[in-house]
Amino acid sequence: MQEFKNGTYWILISDHLPELSVAGAFVQDPSCGAVNIFSGMTRNHHDGKSVTGLYYDCYEEMALKESKKLLDAITKEHNLTKALLFHKTGDAPVGEISLITALSAPHRKPVLEATEELINRLKQELPIWKKESYKGESLWKEEQLLKKEQQPS
Amino acid sequence: MQEFKNGTYWILISDHLPELSVAGAFVQDPSCGAVNIFSGMTRNHHDGKSVTGLYYDCYEEMALKESKKLLDAITKEHNLTKALLFHKTGDAPVGEISLITALSAPHRKPVLEATEELINRLKQELPIWKKESYKGESLWKEEQLLKKEQQPS
Amino acid sequence: MCMNISVIYFSVLKKITGKSQEVIRLEKQMSAEDLFGLLSKKYPEMVRYKPYIRLSVNQEYLPFETRLKPDDEVVFITPVSGG
Amino acid sequence: MCMNISVIYFSVLKKITGKSQEVIRLEKQMSAEDLFGLLSKKYPEMVRYKPYIRLSVNQEYLPFETRLKPDDEVVFITPVSGG
């Protein structure tokens, strides 16, 4: 478990994530008129196959550092008031939330734009890896990538 | 108070709104990997003036009908799985949530795009009116509009 | 041909008219435009908002030329500001 | 000039090496690229992932040419998939 929390940012990398309301309450501020909360969760299908669950491996200390850089960059760029990023580690069965972002600002446009940018970038930068379990087999995303690359197109 | 709820949509026009977690839980679905929750709340300033609170008047029956049309259009257009819209009526002091939208889909792109479109359109279509209270005076938005239009530019 | 029209007021129009709603008895068939003209005589301050108002009849946005029918519920929708 | 380098494995590299981490003793100064070459001999399956791997030294993304220092913490970051 890794955590960083001050008056502006809250980052949590943990096998247990707080409720959405807790995330929303943290980023709220009297100066803010807009809060956007995105959550990502395990869905029961991928590429036409039935998924039974996910497992997240994480280089936690580095994920915390990269998350700080990311929130700092996004907050400055979009003039956000507060920013939060939670990521789950370990098992995430179908329906379980693995990612929560929450951003606040006086107006809605920056929080929506910043949410999209934050998610795109964290999917590139955070050292976190997903293993998908199908009926009877479990494969890391990189193994699936290699399989695909080696298929004749 | 006006409410419509089935397996896909939940619309609530009321002087008391449920928690964000309740909104998130409604739109979650095993087939969904992405949920986006936007909330709008009363902020303590507008146009450089200090705001002490808002009051929302609402043509509730029509707001419900228009919300249904809106969620239906947005859901079809963006292939969403579930959609929720809550709007508060009556007093909304600083920090109080007046709007909640929650949308779900298998992937994140449609829920983010649909959130922006939904908010833009509901601000145009729903028969709901805001009165802002400053220190010592309260003005409907339309009164402020008329004041501005009549100022020499 | 007489008819009753129910007019509901919200927001600044509620403030101007001092009413939440009233029933207007029309002596002849008319459009919503005509009804607004009638009400403007009663509440002169309404006129300033006319350029910004949309019409709702029975909870649907409709054009001002719409001809009213007995027992229609009419609301003059000043610029909305929900959200 | 001898030095110890701590290598941590995640995800598919943990599966390939069968280890969460190990300390590698280098007999001379070398780059992370060289270290990867060394480990590839020990764990041949790692080579297939080389084109996709980014380097992290002491929890920072750095280029593969980076020269390693004593007690550096090295992680070979296969394509990430968080979110």
Coordinates of C-alpha atoms in Angstrom, one line a residue:
Chain A
M1 CA 0.0 0.0 0.0
Q2 CA 1.2 3.5 -0.9
E3 CA -0.5 6.7 -0.1
F4 CA 0.1 10.4 -0.5
K5 CA -2.4 13.0 0.8
N6 CA -2.3 16.7 1.3
G7 CA -4.8 19.5 0.9
T8 CA -4.8 19.3 -2.9
Y9 CA -4.0 15.7 -3.9
W10 CA -4.9 12.3 -2.7
I11 CA -3.2 9.3 -4.2
L12 CA -3.8 5.7 -3.0
I13 CA -2.4 2.5 -4.4
S14 CA -4.0 -0.3 -2.4
D15 CA -5.8 -3.6 -2.4
H16 CA -8.9 -1.9 -1.0
L17 CA -10.3 1.4 -2.3
P18 CA -12.7 3.8 -0.5
E19 CA -16.3 4.5 -1.7
L20 CA -17.0 6.9 -4.5
S21 CA -18.6 9.4 -2.1
V22 CA -15.3 9.6 -0.1
A23 CA -13.5 10.5 -3.4
G24 CA -16.1 13.1 -4.2
A25 CA -16.0 14.6 -0.8
F26 CA -12.2 15.0 -0.8
V27 CA -12.1 17.1 -4.0
Q28 CA -15.1 19.3 -3.2
D29 CA -14.4 22.8 -2.3
P30 CA -16.5 26.0 -1.7
S31 CA -14.8 27.6 -4.7
C32 CA -15.7 24.7 -7.0
G33 CA -18.9 24.2 -9.1
A34 CA -17.8 21.0 -10.8
V35 CA -16.6 17.6 -9.7
N36 CA -16.0 14.7 -12.1
I37 CA -15.5 11.2 -10.9
F38 CA -14.4 8.5 -13.3
S39 CA -14.3 4.9 -12.2
G40 CA -13.1 1.9 -14.1
M41 CA -14.1 -1.6 -13.1
T42 CA -13.7 -5.2 -14.3
R43 CA -16.2 -6.1 -17.0
N44 CA -17.3 -9.6 -17.9
H45 CA -16.0 -9.7 -21.4
H46 CA -13.0 -8.7 -23.5
D47 CA -12.4 -9.2 -27.2
G48 CA -15.5 -11.4 -27.4
K49 CA -14.3 -13.7 -24.6
S50 CA -15.9 -14.1 -21.2
V51 CA -13.7 -12.7 -18.4
T52 CA -14.0 -14.1 -14.9
G53 CA -11.7 -11.6 -13.2
L54 CA -8.5 -9.4 -13.3
Y55 CA -5.4 -9.3 -11.2
Y56 CA -3.2 -6.2 -10.9
D57 CA 0.5 -6.3 -10.3
C58 CA 2.0 -3.0 -9.4
Y59 CA 5.4 -1.4 -8.8
E60 CA 3.9 0.6 -6.0
E61 CA 6.6 3.1 -5.0
M62 CA 7.1 4.1 -8.6
A63 CA 3.3 4.2 -9.3
L64 CA 3.0 6.7 -6.4
K65 CA 5.8 8.9 -7.8
E66 CA 4.4 8.8 -11.3
S67 CA 0.9 9.5 -10.0
K68 CA 2.2 12.6 -8.2
K69 CA 3.9 13.9 -11.4
L70 CA 0.8 13.2 -13.4
L71 CA -1.7 15.0 -11.0
D72 CA 0.7 17.9 -10.7
A73 CA 1.0 18.3 -14.5
I74 CA -2.8 17.9 -15.1
T75 CA -3.7 20.2 -12.2
K76 CA -1.5 23.0 -13.5
E77 CA -2.4 22.6 -17.1
H78 CA -6.2 22.7 -16.4
N79 CA -6.2 24.9 -13.4
L80 CA -7.9 22.3 -11.2
T81 CA -8.6 22.9 -7.5
K82 CA -8.2 19.3 -6.2
A83 CA -7.2 16.0 -7.7
L84 CA -7.5 12.4 -6.6
L85 CA -6.3 9.1 -8.0
F86 CA -6.9 5.6 -6.6
H87 CA -5.7 2.4 -8.1
K88 CA -6.4 -1.1 -6.9
T89 CA -3.8 -3.8 -6.6
G90 CA -4.3 -7.6 -6.5
D91 CA -7.6 -9.3 -7.4
A92 CA -10.5 -7.5 -9.0
P93 CA -13.4 -9.8 -9.8
V94 CA -16.1 -8.7 -12.3
G95 CA -17.8 -5.5 -11.1
E96 CA -15.0 -4.5 -8.8
I97 CA -13.7 -0.9 -9.1
S98 CA -9.9 -0.8 -10.0
L99 CA -9.5 2.9 -10.8
I100 CA -11.1 6.1 -9.4
T101 CA -10.2 9.6 -10.5
A102 CA -11.8 12.7 -9.1
L103 CA -11.1 16.2 -10.2
S104 CA -12.6 19.6 -9.2
A105 CA -12.6 23.1 -10.6
P106 CA -14.8 26.2 -10.6
H107 CA -16.3 25.2 -14.0
R108 CA -17.1 22.0 -15.7
K109 CA -15.1 22.2 -18.9
P110 CA -11.6 21.8 -17.3
V111 CA -12.7 18.8 -15.1
L112 CA -14.1 16.9 -18.1
E113 CA -11.1 17.6 -20.4
A114 CA -8.6 16.9 -17.6
T115 CA -10.3 13.6 -16.7
E116 CA -9.8 12.3 -20.3
E117 CA -6.2 13.4 -20.3
L118 CA -5.5 12.0 -16.9
I119 CA -6.8 8.5 -17.8
N120 CA -5.0 8.4 -21.1
R121 CA -1.8 9.3 -19.5
L122 CA -2.0 7.1 -16.4
K123 CA -2.6 4.1 -18.8
Q124 CA 0.7 5.0 -20.4
E125 CA 2.7 5.9 -17.4
L126 CA 1.8 4.0 -14.3
P127 CA 3.8 0.8 -13.7
I128 CA 0.7 -1.4 -13.3
W129 CA 0.0 -4.6 -15.1
K130 CA -3.2 -6.5 -15.7
K131 CA -3.7 -10.2 -15.9
E132 CA -7.0 -11.4 -17.3
S133 CA -8.6 -14.7 -16.2
Y134 CA -10.7 -16.4 -18.8
K135 CA -12.4 -19.8 -18.2
G136 CA -9.4 -22.1 -17.6
E137 CA -6.5 -19.7 -18.4
S138 CA -4.9 -16.5 -17.1
L139 CA -2.8 -14.3 -19.3
W140 CA -0.9 -11.1 -18.7
K141 CA -1.7 -8.3 -21.2
E142 CA 1.9 -8.4 -22.5
E143 CA 1.4 -12.1 -23.3
Q144 CA -1.7 -11.3 -25.2
L145 CA 0.2 -8.5 -27.0
L146 CA 2.9 -10.9 -28.1
K147 CA 0.4 -13.5 -29.3
K148 CA -1.3 -10.9 -31.4
E149 CA 1.9 -9.5 -32.9
Q150 CA 3.0 -13.0 -33.9
Q151 CA -0.2 -13.8 -35.6
P152 CA 0.0 -13.4 -39.4
S153 CA -2.2 -10.4 -40.2
Chain B
M1 CA -40.7 15.6 -6.5
Q2 CA -40.7 13.7 -9.8
E3 CA -39.0 10.4 -10.4
F4 CA -38.7 7.8 -13.2
K5 CA -36.7 4.6 -12.6
N6 CA -36.4 1.4 -14.6
G7 CA -33.5 -1.0 -15.3
T8 CA -31.7 1.4 -17.6
Y9 CA -32.6 5.0 -16.5
W10 CA -33.1 6.8 -13.2
I11 CA -34.3 10.4 -13.2
L12 CA -34.9 12.3 -10.0
I13 CA -36.1 15.9 -9.6
S14 CA -36.2 16.5 -5.9
D15 CA -35.2 18.8 -3.0
H16 CA -33.1 16.0 -1.6
L17 CA -30.6 14.0 -3.7
P18 CA -29.0 10.6 -2.8
E19 CA -25.3 10.2 -2.3
L20 CA -22.8 9.8 -5.2
S21 CA -22.2 6.2 -4.3
V22 CA -25.9 5.4 -4.9
A23 CA -25.7 7.0 -8.3
G24 CA -22.6 5.0 -9.2
A25 CA -24.1 1.8 -8.0
F26 CA -27.2 2.2 -10.1
V27 CA -25.3 2.6 -13.4
Q28 CA -22.8 -0.2 -12.7
D29 CA -23.3 -3.4 -14.7
P30 CA -21.2 -6.6 -15.2
S31 CA -20.8 -5.7 -18.9
C32 CA -19.4 -2.2 -18.1
G33 CA -15.8 -1.2 -17.6
A34 CA -16.4 2.6 -17.2
V35 CA -18.7 4.8 -15.1
N36 CA -18.5 8.5 -15.2
I37 CA -20.2 10.6 -12.5
F38 CA -20.4 14.4 -12.9
S39 CA -21.7 16.5 -10.1
G40 CA -22.4 20.2 -10.1
M41 CA -22.6 22.2 -6.9
T42 CA -23.0 25.8 -5.6
R43 CA -19.8 27.7 -5.6
N44 CA -19.0 30.7 -3.4
H45 CA -18.4 33.1 -6.3
H46 CA -19.7 34.2 -9.7
D47 CA -18.5 36.9 -12.0
G48 CA -16.2 38.2 -9.2
K49 CA -19.0 38.5 -6.7
S50 CA -19.4 36.5 -3.5
V51 CA -22.4 34.1 -3.7
T52 CA -24.1 33.0 -0.5
G53 CA -26.5 30.4 -2.1
L54 CA -28.7 29.4 -5.0
Y55 CA -32.4 28.6 -5.3
Y56 CA -33.7 26.4 -8.1
D57 CA -37.3 26.8 -9.4
C58 CA -38.4 23.9 -11.6
Y59 CA -41.3 22.9 -13.9
E60 CA -41.0 19.4 -12.5
E61 CA -43.4 17.4 -14.7
M62 CA -41.8 18.9 -17.9
A63 CA -38.3 18.5 -16.5
L64 CA -38.9 14.8 -16.0
K65 CA -40.3 14.5 -19.6
E66 CA -37.3 16.4 -21.1
S67 CA -34.8 14.4 -19.0
K68 CA -36.3 11.2 -20.4
K69 CA -36.0 12.4 -23.9
L70 CA -32.4 13.5 -23.3
L71 CA -31.2 10.3 -21.6
D72 CA -32.9 8.3 -24.4
A73 CA -31.1 10.3 -27.1
I74 CA -27.7 10.3 -25.4
T75 CA -27.9 6.6 -24.6
K76 CA -28.7 5.6 -28.1
E77 CA -26.2 7.9 -29.7
H78 CA -23.3 6.8 -27.5
N79 CA -24.3 3.1 -26.9
L80 CA -24.5 3.6 -23.2
T81 CA -25.6 0.8 -20.8
K82 CA -27.2 2.8 -18.1
A83 CA -27.9 6.5 -17.5
L84 CA -28.9 8.6 -14.5
L85 CA -29.8 12.3 -14.0
F86 CA -30.6 13.9 -10.7
H87 CA -31.5 17.6 -10.3
K88 CA -32.1 19.4 -7.0
T89 CA -35.0 21.8 -6.5
G90 CA -35.2 24.6 -3.9
D91 CA -32.4 25.9 -1.8
A92 CA -28.8 24.9 -2.6
P93 CA -26.3 26.6 -0.2
V94 CA -22.6 26.8 -1.0
G95 CA -21.1 23.3 -1.5
E96 CA -24.5 21.6 -2.0
I97 CA -24.8 19.3 -5.0
S98 CA -27.5 20.4 -7.4
L99 CA -26.8 18.1 -10.4
I100 CA -25.6 14.5 -10.7
T101 CA -25.2 12.6 -13.9
A102 CA -23.9 9.1 -14.0
L103 CA -23.3 7.1 -17.2
S104 CA -21.9 3.6 -17.9
A105 CA -20.6 1.7 -20.9
P106 CA -18.2 -1.1 -21.7
H107 CA -15.4 1.5 -22.5
R108 CA -14.4 4.9 -21.2
K109 CA -14.6 7.0 -24.4
P110 CA -18.4 7.0 -24.8
V111 CA -19.1 7.8 -21.2
L112 CA -16.8 10.8 -21.2
E113 CA -18.1 12.2 -24.5
A114 CA -21.7 11.5 -23.5
T115 CA -21.3 13.3 -20.1
E116 CA -20.2 16.5 -21.9
E117 CA -23.1 16.3 -24.3
L118 CA -25.6 15.5 -21.7
I119 CA -24.6 18.4 -19.5
N120 CA -24.6 20.9 -22.4
R121 CA -28.0 19.8 -23.5
L122 CA -29.7 19.6 -20.1
K123 CA -28.5 23.2 -19.5
Q124 CA -30.4 24.2 -22.7
E125 CA -33.5 22.0 -22.4
L126 CA -34.6 21.4 -18.8
P127 CA -37.1 24.0 -17.5
I128 CA -35.1 24.8 -14.4
W129 CA -34.2 28.3 -13.2
K130 CA -31.5 29.5 -10.9
K131 CA -31.7 32.4 -8.5
E132 CA -28.3 33.6 -7.1
S133 CA -28.1 35.2 -3.7
Y134 CA -25.4 37.7 -3.1
K135 CA -24.9 39.6 0.1
G136 CA -28.1 41.7 0.3
E137 CA -29.8 40.8 -3.0
S138 CA -31.2 37.8 -4.9
L139 CA -31.5 37.8 -8.7
W140 CA -32.8 35.3 -11.2
K141 CA -30.4 34.5 -14.0
E142 CA -32.8 36.1 -16.5
E143 CA -32.8 39.3 -14.5
Q144 CA -29.0 39.3 -14.7
L145 CA -29.2 38.6 -18.4
L146 CA -31.5 41.5 -19.0
K147 CA -29.2 43.8 -17.0
K148 CA -26.2 42.8 -19.0
E149 CA -28.0 43.2 -22.4
Q150 CA -29.0 46.6 -21.4
Q151 CA -25.6 47.8 -20.5
P152 CA -23.9 49.8 -23.2
S153 CA -21.1 47.6 -24.4
Chain C
M1 CA -66.0 29.6 -28.6
C2 CA -64.9 30.0 -25.1
M3 CA -62.1 28.1 -23.4
N4 CA -60.0 28.0 -20.2
I5 CA -56.2 28.0 -20.4
S6 CA -54.1 27.2 -17.4
V7 CA -51.0 29.3 -17.3
I8 CA -48.2 28.4 -14.9
Y9 CA -45.4 30.9 -13.9
F10 CA -41.9 30.1 -12.9
S11 CA -38.8 32.1 -11.9
V12 CA -38.8 35.7 -12.9
L13 CA -42.4 35.5 -14.4
K14 CA -43.6 34.2 -11.0
K15 CA -42.0 37.3 -9.5
I16 CA -43.4 39.7 -12.0
T17 CA -47.0 38.3 -11.9
G18 CA -46.9 37.5 -8.2
K19 CA -48.6 34.2 -9.1
S20 CA -47.7 30.6 -9.4
Q21 CA -50.6 30.0 -11.8
E22 CA -53.9 31.2 -13.1
V23 CA -56.7 30.2 -15.3
I24 CA -57.3 32.5 -18.3
R25 CA -60.7 32.5 -20.0
L26 CA -60.4 33.1 -23.7
E27 CA -63.5 34.4 -25.6
K28 CA -62.2 33.1 -28.9
Q29 CA -59.6 30.7 -30.2
M30 CA -56.1 32.2 -30.3
S31 CA -52.4 31.4 -30.6
A32 CA -50.0 31.3 -27.7
E33 CA -48.5 34.5 -29.2
D34 CA -51.9 36.2 -28.8
L35 CA -52.2 34.9 -25.2
F36 CA -48.8 36.4 -24.4
G37 CA -50.0 39.7 -25.8
L38 CA -53.0 39.6 -23.6
L39 CA -51.0 38.8 -20.5
S40 CA -48.5 41.5 -21.3
K41 CA -51.2 44.1 -20.9
K42 CA -51.9 42.7 -17.4
Y43 CA -48.2 42.4 -16.5
P44 CA -46.3 45.0 -18.6
E45 CA -42.9 43.9 -17.2
M46 CA -43.2 40.6 -19.0
V47 CA -42.7 42.3 -22.4
R48 CA -39.0 42.8 -21.8
Y49 CA -38.5 39.1 -21.6
K50 CA -40.4 38.2 -24.8
P51 CA -37.3 38.0 -27.1
Y52 CA -35.9 35.3 -24.8
I53 CA -39.0 33.2 -24.1
R54 CA -39.8 29.7 -25.4
L55 CA -43.3 28.3 -25.3
S56 CA -44.3 25.2 -23.7
V57 CA -47.8 23.7 -24.1
N58 CA -48.7 20.6 -22.1
Q59 CA -45.1 20.2 -21.2
E60 CA -43.7 20.3 -24.7
Y61 CA -41.7 23.0 -26.4
L62 CA -43.8 24.3 -29.3
P63 CA -43.7 27.4 -31.6
F64 CA -45.5 30.6 -30.5
E65 CA -47.9 30.3 -33.5
T66 CA -49.4 27.2 -31.9
R67 CA -53.2 27.5 -31.5
L68 CA -54.4 26.8 -28.0
K69 CA -57.1 24.2 -27.2
P70 CA -59.4 24.1 -24.2
D71 CA -57.6 23.2 -20.9
D72 CA -54.1 23.5 -22.4
E73 CA -51.4 24.0 -19.8
V74 CA -49.2 26.9 -21.0
V75 CA -45.8 27.9 -19.6
F76 CA -43.7 30.8 -20.9
I77 CA -40.1 29.5 -20.5
T78 CA -37.7 32.3 -19.8
P79 CA -34.0 31.3 -20.4
V80 CA -33.3 28.2 -18.3
S81 CA -30.3 27.9 -16.0
G82 CA -30.3 24.5 -14.5
G83 CA -27.2 22.3 -13.9
Chain D
M1 CA 35.0 -2.1 -10.0
C2 CA 32.3 -4.4 -8.6
M3 CA 28.8 -3.4 -7.7
N4 CA 25.4 -4.8 -6.6
I5 CA 22.3 -4.0 -8.6
S6 CA 18.8 -4.8 -7.3
V7 CA 16.5 -6.0 -10.1
I8 CA 12.8 -6.3 -9.4
Y9 CA 10.4 -8.3 -11.6
F10 CA 6.7 -7.6 -12.2
S11 CA 4.0 -9.2 -14.3
V12 CA 5.2 -11.4 -17.1
L13 CA 8.8 -11.0 -16.2
K14 CA 8.1 -12.3 -12.7
K15 CA 6.4 -15.3 -14.4
I16 CA 9.4 -15.9 -16.7
T17 CA 12.1 -15.5 -14.0
G18 CA 10.1 -17.1 -11.3
K19 CA 11.4 -14.4 -9.0
S20 CA 10.1 -11.1 -7.5
Q21 CA 13.6 -9.7 -7.2
E22 CA 17.2 -10.6 -7.1
V23 CA 20.6 -8.9 -6.5
I24 CA 23.0 -9.1 -9.5
R25 CA 26.7 -8.6 -8.9
L26 CA 28.4 -6.8 -11.7
E27 CA 32.2 -7.2 -12.2
K28 CA 32.5 -4.0 -14.1
Q29 CA 30.4 -0.8 -14.8
M30 CA 27.8 -1.3 -17.4
S31 CA 24.6 0.1 -19.0
A32 CA 21.1 -1.1 -18.3
E33 CA 21.2 -2.4 -21.9
D34 CA 24.2 -4.6 -21.0
L35 CA 22.5 -5.8 -17.8
F36 CA 19.4 -6.8 -19.9
G37 CA 21.7 -8.8 -22.2
L38 CA 23.2 -10.6 -19.2
L39 CA 19.8 -11.5 -17.8
S40 CA 18.6 -12.6 -21.2
K41 CA 21.2 -15.4 -21.1
K42 CA 19.8 -16.5 -17.8
Y43 CA 16.2 -16.1 -18.8
P44 CA 16.0 -16.5 -22.6
E45 CA 12.2 -15.9 -22.8
M46 CA 12.8 -12.3 -21.7
V47 CA 14.3 -11.5 -25.2
R48 CA 10.9 -11.6 -26.9
Y49 CA 9.7 -8.7 -24.8
K50 CA 12.8 -6.5 -25.3
P51 CA 11.2 -4.4 -28.1
Y52 CA 8.4 -3.4 -25.8
I53 CA 10.3 -2.8 -22.6
R54 CA 11.0 0.6 -20.9
L55 CA 13.7 1.0 -18.3
S56 CA 13.2 2.3 -14.8
V57 CA 16.2 3.0 -12.5
N58 CA 15.4 4.1 -9.0
Q59 CA 11.7 4.5 -9.9
E60 CA 12.3 6.8 -12.8
Y61 CA 11.9 6.1 -16.5
L62 CA 15.4 6.4 -18.1
P63 CA 17.0 5.5 -21.4
F64 CA 18.5 2.0 -21.8
E65 CA 22.0 3.6 -22.3
T66 CA 21.9 4.7 -18.7
R67 CA 25.0 3.6 -16.9
L68 CA 24.3 1.8 -13.6
K69 CA 25.6 2.8 -10.2
P70 CA 26.1 0.7 -7.1
D71 CA 22.8 -0.3 -5.4
D72 CA 20.6 1.0 -8.2
E73 CA 17.1 -0.4 -8.2
V74 CA 16.3 -1.6 -11.8
V75 CA 13.0 -2.6 -13.2
F76 CA 12.3 -3.6 -16.8
I77 CA 8.9 -2.2 -17.5
T78 CA 6.9 -4.4 -19.9
P79 CA 3.9 -2.6 -21.5
V80 CA 1.7 -1.3 -18.7
S81 CA -2.0 -1.9 -18.5
G82 CA -3.4 -0.2 -15.5
G83 CA -6.7 1.7 -15.4

